[in-house]
Coordinates of N, CA, C and O in Angstrom, one line a residue:
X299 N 125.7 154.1 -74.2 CA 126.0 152.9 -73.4 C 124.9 151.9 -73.3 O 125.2 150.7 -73.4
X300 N 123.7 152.4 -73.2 CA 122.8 151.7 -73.5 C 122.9 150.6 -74.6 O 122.8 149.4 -74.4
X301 N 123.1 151.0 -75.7 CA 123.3 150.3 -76.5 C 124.6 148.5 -76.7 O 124.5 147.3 -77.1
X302 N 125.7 149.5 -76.1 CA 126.6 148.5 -75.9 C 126.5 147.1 -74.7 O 127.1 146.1 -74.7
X303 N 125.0 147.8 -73.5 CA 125.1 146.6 -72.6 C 124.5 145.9 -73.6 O 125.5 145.4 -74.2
X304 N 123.5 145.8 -74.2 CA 122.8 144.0 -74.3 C 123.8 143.2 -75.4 O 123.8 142.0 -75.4
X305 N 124.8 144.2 -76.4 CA 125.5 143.5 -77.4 C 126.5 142.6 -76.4 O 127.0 141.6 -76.9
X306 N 126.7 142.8 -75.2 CA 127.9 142.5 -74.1 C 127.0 141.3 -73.3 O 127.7 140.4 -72.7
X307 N 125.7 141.3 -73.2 CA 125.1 140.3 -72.7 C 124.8 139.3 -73.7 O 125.0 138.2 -73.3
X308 N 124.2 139.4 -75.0 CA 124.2 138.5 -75.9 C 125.6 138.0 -75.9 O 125.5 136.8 -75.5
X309 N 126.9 138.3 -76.1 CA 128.6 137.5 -76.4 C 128.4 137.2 -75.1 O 128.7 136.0 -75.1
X310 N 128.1 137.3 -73.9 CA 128.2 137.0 -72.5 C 127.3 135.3 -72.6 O 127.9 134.2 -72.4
X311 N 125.8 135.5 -72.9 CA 125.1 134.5 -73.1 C 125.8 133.5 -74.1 O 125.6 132.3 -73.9
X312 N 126.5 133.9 -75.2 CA 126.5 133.7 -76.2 C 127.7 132.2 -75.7 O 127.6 131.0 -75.8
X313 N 128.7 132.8 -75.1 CA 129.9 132.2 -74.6 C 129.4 131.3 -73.6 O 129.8 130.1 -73.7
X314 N 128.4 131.8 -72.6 CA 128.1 130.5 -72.2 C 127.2 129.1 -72.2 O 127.4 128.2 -71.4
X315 N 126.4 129.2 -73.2 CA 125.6 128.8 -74.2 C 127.0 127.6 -74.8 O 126.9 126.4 -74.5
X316 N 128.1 128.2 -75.5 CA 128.9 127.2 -76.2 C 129.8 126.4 -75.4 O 130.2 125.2 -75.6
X317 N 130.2 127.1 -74.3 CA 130.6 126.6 -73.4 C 129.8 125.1 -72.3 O 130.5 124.1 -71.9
X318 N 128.6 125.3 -72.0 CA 127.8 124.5 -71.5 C 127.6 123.4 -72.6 O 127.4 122.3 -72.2
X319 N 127.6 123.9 -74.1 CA 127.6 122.3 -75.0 C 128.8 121.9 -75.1 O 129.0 120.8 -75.5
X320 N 129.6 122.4 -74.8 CA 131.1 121.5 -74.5 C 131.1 120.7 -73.4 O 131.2 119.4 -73.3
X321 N 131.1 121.4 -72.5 CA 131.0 120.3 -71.3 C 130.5 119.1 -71.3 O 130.9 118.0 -71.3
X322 N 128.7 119.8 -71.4 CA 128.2 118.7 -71.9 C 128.2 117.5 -72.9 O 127.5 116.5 -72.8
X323 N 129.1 117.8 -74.0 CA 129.1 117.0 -74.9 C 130.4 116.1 -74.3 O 130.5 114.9 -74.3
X324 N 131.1 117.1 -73.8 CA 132.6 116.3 -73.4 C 132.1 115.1 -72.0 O 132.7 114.1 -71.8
X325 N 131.1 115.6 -71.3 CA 130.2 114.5 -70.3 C 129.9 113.4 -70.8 O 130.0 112.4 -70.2
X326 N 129.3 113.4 -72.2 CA 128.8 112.4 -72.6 C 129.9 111.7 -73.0 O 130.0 110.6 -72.5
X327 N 130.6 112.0 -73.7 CA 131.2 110.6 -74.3 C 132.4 110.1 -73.6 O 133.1 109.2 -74.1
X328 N 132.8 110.9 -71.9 CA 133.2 110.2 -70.7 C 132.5 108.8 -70.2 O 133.1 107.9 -69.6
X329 N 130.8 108.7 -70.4 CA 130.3 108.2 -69.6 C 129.7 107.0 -71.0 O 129.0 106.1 -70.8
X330 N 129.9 107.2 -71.8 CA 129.7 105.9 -72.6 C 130.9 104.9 -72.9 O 132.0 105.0 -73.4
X331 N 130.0 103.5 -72.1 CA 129.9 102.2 -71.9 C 130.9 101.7 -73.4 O 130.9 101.8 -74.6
X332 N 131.7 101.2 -72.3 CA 133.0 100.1 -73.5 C 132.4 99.0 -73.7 O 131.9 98.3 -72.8
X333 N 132.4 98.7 -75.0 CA 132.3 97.1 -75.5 C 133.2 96.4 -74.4 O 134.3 96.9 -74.4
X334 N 133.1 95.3 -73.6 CA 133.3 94.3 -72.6 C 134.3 93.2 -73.8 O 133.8 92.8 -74.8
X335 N 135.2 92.8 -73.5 CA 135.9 92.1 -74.4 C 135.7 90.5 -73.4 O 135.7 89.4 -74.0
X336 N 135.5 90.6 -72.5 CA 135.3 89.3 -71.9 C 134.4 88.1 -72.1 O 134.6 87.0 -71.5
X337 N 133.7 88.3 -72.9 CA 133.3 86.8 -73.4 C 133.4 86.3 -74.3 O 133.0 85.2 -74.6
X338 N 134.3 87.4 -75.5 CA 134.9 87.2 -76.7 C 136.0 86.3 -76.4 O 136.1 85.2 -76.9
X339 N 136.9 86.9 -75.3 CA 138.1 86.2 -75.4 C 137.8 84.9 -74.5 O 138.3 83.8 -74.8
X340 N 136.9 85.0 -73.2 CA 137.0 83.5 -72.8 C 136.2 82.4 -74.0 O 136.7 81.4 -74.3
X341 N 135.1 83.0 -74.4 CA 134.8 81.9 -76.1 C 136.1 81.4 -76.4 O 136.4 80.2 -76.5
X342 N 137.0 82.4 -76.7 CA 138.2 82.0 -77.8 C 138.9 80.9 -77.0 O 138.9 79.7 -77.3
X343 N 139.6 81.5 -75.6 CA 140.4 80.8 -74.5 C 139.6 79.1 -74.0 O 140.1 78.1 -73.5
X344 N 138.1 79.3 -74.4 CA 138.2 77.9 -73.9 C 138.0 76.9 -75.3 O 138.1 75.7 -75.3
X345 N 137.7 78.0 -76.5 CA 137.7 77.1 -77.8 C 139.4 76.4 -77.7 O 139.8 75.3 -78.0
X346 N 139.8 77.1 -77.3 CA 141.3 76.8 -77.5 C 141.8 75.6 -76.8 O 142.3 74.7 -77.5
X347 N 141.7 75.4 -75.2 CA 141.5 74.8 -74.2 C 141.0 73.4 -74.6 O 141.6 72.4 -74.4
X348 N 139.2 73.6 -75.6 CA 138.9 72.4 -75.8 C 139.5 71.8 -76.7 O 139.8 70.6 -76.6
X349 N 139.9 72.8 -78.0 CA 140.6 71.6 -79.1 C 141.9 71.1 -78.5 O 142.2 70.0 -78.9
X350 N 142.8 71.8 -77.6 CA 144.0 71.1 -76.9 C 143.4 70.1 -75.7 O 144.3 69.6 -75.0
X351 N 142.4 69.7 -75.3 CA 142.2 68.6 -75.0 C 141.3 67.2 -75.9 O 141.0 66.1 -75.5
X352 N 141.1 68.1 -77.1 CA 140.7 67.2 -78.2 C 141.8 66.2 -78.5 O 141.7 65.0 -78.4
X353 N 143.0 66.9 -78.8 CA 144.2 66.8 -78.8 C 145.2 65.8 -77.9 O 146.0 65.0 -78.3
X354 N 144.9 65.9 -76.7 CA 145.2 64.9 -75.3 C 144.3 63.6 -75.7 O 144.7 62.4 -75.8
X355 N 142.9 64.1 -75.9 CA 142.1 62.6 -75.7 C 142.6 61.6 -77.3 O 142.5 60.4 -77.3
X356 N 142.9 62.1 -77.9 CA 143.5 61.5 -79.1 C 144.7 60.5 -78.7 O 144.8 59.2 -78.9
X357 N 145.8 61.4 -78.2 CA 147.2 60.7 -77.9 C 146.8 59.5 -77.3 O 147.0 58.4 -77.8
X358 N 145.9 59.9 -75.5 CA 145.7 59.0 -75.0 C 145.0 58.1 -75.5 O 145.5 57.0 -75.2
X359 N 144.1 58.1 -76.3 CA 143.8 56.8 -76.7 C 144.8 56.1 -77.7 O 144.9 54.9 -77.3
X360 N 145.5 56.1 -78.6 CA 146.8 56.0 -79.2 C 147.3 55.3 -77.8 O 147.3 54.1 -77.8
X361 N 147.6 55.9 -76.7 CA 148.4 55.1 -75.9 C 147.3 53.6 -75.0 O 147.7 52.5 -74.6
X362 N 146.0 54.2 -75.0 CA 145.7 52.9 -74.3 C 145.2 52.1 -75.4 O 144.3 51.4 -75.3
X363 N 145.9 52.3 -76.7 CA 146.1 50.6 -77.7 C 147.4 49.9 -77.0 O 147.8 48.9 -77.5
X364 N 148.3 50.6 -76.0 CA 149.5 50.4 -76.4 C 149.7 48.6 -76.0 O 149.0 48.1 -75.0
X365 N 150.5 47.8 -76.6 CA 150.3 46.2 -76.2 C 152.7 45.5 -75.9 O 153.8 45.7 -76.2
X366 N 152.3 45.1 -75.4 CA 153.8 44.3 -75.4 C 154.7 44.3 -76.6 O 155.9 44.1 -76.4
X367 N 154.3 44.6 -77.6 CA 155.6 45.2 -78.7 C 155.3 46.5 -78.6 O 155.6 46.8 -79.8
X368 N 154.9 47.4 -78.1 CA 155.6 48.8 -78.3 C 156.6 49.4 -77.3 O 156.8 49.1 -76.2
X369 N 157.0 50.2 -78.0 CA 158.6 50.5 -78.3 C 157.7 51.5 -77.0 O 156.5 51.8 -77.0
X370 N 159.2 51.8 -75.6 CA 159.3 53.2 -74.7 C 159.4 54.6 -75.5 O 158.9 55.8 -75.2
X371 N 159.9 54.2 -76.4 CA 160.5 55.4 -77.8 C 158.7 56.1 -78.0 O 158.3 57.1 -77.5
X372 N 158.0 55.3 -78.9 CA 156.7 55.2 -79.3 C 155.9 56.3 -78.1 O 155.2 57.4 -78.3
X373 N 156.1 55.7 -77.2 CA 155.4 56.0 -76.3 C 156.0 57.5 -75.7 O 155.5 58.4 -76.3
X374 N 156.8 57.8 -75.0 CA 157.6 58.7 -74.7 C 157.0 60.3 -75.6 O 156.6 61.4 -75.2
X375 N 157.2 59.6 -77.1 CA 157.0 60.6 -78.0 C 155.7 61.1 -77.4 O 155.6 62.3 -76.9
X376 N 154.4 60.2 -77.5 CA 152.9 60.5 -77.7 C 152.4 61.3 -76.1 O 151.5 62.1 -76.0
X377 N 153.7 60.8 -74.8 CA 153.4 61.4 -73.8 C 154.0 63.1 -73.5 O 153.4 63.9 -72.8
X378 N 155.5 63.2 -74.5 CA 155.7 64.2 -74.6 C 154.5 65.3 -75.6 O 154.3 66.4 -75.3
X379 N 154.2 64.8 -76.2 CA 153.1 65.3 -77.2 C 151.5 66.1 -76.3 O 150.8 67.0 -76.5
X380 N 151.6 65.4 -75.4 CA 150.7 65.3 -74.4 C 151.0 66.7 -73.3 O 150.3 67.7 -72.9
X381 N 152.3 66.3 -73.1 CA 153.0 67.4 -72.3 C 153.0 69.1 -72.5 O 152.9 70.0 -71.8
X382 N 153.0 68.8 -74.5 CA 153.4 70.1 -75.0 C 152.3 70.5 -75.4 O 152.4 71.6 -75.9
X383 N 150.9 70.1 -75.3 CA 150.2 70.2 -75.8 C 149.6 71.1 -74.2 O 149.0 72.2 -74.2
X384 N 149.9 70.2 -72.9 CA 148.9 70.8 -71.8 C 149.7 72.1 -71.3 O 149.2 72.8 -70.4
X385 N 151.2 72.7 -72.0 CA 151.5 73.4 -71.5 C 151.1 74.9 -72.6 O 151.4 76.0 -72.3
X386 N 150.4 74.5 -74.0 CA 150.4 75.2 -74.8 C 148.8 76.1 -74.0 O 148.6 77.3 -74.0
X387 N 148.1 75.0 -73.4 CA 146.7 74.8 -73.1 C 146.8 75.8 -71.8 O 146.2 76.8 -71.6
X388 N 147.7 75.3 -71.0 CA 147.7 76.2 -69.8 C 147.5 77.2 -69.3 O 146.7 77.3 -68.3
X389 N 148.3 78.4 -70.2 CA 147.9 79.5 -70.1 C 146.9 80.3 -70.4 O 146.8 81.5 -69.9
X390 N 145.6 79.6 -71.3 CA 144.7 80.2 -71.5 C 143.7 79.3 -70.4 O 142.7 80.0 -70.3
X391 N 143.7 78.6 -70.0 CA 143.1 78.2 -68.9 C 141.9 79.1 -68.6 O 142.2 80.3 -68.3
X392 N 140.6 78.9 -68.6 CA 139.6 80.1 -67.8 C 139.7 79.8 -66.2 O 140.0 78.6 -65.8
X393 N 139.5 80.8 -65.3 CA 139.4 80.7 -64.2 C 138.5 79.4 -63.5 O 137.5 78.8 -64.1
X394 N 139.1 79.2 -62.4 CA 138.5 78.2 -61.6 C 138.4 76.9 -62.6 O 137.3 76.3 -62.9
X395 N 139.7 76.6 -63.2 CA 139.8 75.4 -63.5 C 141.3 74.9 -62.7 O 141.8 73.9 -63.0
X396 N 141.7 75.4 -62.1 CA 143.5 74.9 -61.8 C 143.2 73.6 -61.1 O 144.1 72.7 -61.2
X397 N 142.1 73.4 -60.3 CA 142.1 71.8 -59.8 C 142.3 70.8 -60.9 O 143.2 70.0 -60.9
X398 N 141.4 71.0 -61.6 CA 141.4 70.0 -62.8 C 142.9 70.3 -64.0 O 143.5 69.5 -64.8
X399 N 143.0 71.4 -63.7 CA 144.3 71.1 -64.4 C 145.2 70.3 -64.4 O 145.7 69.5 -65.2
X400 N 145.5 70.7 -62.7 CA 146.5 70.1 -61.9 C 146.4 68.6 -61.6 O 147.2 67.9 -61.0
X401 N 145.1 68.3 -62.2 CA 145.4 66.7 -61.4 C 145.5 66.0 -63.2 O 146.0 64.8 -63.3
X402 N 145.2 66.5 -64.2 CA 145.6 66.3 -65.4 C 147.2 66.3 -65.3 O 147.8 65.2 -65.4
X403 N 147.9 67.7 -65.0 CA 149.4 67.3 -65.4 C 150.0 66.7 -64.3 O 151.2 66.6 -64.4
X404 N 149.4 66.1 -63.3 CA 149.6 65.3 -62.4 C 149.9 63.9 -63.1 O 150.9 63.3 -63.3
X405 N 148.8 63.6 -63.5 CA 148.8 62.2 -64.5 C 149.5 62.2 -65.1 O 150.4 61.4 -65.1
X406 N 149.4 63.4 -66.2 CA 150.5 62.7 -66.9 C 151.9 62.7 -67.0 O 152.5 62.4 -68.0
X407 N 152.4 63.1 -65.9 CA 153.8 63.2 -65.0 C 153.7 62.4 -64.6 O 154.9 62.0 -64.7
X408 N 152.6 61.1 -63.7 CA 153.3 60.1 -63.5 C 153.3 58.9 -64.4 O 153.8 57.8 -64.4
X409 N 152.4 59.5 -65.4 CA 152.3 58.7 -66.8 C 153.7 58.5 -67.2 O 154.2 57.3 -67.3
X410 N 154.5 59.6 -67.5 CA 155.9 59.4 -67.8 C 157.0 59.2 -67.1 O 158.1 59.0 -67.8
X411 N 157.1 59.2 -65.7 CA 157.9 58.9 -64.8 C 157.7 57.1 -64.9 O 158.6 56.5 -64.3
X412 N 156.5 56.1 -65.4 CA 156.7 55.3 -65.3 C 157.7 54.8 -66.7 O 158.1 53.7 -66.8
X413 N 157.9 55.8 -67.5 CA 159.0 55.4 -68.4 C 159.9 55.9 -68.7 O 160.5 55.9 -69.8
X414 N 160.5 56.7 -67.2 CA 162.1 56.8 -66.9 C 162.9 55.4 -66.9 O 162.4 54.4 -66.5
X415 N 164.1 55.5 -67.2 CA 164.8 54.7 -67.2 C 165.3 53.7 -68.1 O 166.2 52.9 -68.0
X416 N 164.0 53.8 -69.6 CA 163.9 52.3 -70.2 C 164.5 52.8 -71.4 O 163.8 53.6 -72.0
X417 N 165.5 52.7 -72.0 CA 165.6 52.6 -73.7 C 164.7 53.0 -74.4 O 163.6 52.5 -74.2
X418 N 164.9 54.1 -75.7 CA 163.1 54.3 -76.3 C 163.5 52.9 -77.3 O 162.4 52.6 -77.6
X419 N 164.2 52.3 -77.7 CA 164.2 51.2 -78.4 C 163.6 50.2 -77.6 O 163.4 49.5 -78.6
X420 N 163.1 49.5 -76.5 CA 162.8 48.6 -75.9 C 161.4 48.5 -75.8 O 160.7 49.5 -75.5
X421 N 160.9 47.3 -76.0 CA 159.4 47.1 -75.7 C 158.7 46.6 -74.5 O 159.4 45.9 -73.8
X422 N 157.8 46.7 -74.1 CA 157.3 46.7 -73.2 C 157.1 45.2 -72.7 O 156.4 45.2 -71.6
X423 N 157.4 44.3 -73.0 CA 158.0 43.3 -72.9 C 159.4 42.9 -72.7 O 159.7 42.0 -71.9
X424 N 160.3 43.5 -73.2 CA 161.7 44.0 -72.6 C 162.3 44.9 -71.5 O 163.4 45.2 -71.0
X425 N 160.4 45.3 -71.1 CA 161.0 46.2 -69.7 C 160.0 45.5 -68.4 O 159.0 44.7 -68.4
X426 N 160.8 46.1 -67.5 CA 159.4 45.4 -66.2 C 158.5 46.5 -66.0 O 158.0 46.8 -64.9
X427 N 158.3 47.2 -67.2 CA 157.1 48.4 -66.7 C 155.7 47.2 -67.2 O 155.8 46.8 -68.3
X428 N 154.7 47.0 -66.3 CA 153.5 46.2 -66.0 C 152.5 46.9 -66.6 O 151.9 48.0 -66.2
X429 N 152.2 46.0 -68.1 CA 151.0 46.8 -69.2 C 149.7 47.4 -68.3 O 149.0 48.4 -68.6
X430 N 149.5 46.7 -67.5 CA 148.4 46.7 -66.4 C 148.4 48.3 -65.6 O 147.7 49.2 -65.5
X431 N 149.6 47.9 -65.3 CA 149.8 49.3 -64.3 C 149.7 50.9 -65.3 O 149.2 52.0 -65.1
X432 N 150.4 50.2 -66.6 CA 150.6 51.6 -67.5 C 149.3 51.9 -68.1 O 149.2 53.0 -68.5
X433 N 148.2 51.1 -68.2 CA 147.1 51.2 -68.7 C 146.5 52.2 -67.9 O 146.0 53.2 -68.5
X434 N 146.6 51.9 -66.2 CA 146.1 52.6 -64.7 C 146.6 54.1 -65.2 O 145.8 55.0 -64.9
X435 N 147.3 54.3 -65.7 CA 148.0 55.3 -65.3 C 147.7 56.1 -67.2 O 147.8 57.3 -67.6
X436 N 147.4 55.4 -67.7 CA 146.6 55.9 -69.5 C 145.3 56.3 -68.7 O 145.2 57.5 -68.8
X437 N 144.3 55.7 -68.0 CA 143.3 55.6 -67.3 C 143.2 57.4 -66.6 O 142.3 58.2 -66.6
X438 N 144.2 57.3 -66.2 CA 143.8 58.3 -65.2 C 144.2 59.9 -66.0 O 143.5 60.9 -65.9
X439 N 145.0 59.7 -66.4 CA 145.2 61.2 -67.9 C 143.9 61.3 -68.2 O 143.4 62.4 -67.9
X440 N 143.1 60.0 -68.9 CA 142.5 60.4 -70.0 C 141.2 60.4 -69.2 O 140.3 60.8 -69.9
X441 N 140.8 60.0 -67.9 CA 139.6 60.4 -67.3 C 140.0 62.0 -66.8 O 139.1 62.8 -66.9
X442 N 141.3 62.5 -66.2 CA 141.6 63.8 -65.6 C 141.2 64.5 -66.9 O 140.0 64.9 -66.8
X443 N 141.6 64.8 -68.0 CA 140.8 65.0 -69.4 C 139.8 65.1 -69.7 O 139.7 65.9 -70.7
X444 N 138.5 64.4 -69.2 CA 137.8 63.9 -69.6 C 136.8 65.1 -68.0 O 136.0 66.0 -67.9
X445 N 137.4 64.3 -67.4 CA 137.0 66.1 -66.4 C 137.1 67.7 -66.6 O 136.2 68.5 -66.5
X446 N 138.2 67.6 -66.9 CA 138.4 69.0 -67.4 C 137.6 69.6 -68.5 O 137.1 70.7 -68.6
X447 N 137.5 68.3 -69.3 CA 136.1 69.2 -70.9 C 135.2 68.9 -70.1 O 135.7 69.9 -69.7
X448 N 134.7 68.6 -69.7 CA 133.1 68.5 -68.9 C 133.2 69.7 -68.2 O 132.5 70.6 -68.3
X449 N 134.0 69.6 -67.6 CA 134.2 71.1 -66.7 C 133.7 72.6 -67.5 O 132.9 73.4 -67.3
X450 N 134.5 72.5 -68.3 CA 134.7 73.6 -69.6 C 133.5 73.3 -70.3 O 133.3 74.3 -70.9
X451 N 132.5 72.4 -70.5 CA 131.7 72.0 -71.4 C 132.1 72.0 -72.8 O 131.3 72.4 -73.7
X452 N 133.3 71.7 -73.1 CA 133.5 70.9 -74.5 C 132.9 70.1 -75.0 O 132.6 69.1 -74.4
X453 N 132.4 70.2 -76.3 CA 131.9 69.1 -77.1 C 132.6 68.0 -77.0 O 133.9 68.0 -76.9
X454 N 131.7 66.4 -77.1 CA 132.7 65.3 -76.8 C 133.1 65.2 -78.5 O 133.9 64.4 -78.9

C-alpha cells in the first residue's frame, strides 16, 4: 500500500496542476481588453456628416446666385436636394450636435415653405416671393451649415 499512496498523490497533484492552468488560462482571456470601435466609427460618422454638409454648402451657394429669371422649379429641385441630403446626414449625427442640426433643418424648411404655392415653371419675377427676403433665408441655411462643420471641425 505504501507503494500505491504517492502514485495516488502524484494523479492527485497531477489533476490539480492541470486543472489550475485551465482556470487560469480561461481567466485570462475573460479579462482581455476589446479593441474599442468608437473612434473608428465616429471618424467615419463625422467624415460622412462633413462631406454631406460639403454637399449643402454647394447647393446653397448655387441658390444664393439665384437672380429674377430663375425658375421655382430650379430652385425647389436644389432645396429638395438639400433636404435629402440632411436627412441622409442625420442619422449619423455625433452626439451633442441636435442644436445645430435642428436649426439647419429649420432653415431649410423655411427656405422651402417660402416656395409653396408658386409654379416650378415661374420665375421669381413672376412670383411675389421677395429676392431679398429669399436670399435671408439662403443666408441662414448656409450660415446654420456653416455652424454645424465648425462644430464638427470639418475642413472648409
Amino acid at each position: 500500500m505504501t507503494h500505491r499512496g504517492p502514485t495516488v498523490s502524484r494523479c492527485a497533484l497531477f489533476t490539480v496542476l492541470v486543472l489550475m492552468a485551465f482556470i487560469i488560462s480561461g481567466c485570462g482571456t475573460t479579462s482581455t481588453p476589446q479593441a474599442s470601435p468608437t473612434p473608428n466609427a465616429t471618424s467615419a460618422a463625422r467624415t460622412a456628416v462633413c462631406n454631406g454638409l460639403a454637399t449643402i454648402d454647394a447647393s446653397v451657394a448655387s441658390l444664393a446666385t439665384a437672380g429674377t429669371n430663375t425658375t421655382v422649379g430650379e430652385v425647389k429641385a436644389t432645396q429638395q436636394k438639400i433636404s435629402q441630403t440632411l436627412t441622409n446626414i442625420s442619422a449619423k449625427m455625433p452626439e451633442g450636435t441636435g442644436g445645430a442640426v435642428d436649426r439647419l433643418i429649420a432653415a431649410n424648411t423655411e427656405l422651402g415653405a417660402t416656395l409653396q404655392g408658386y409654379p416650378d415653371s415661374a420665375t421669381f419675377a413672376q412670383t411675389s416671393i421677395k429676392l431679398q427676403e429669399f436670399q435671408s433665408r439662403v443666408a441662414s441655411v448656409q450660415n446654420a451649415s456653416q455652424n454645424l462643420g465648425t462644430r464638427l471641425q470639418c475642413a472648409p
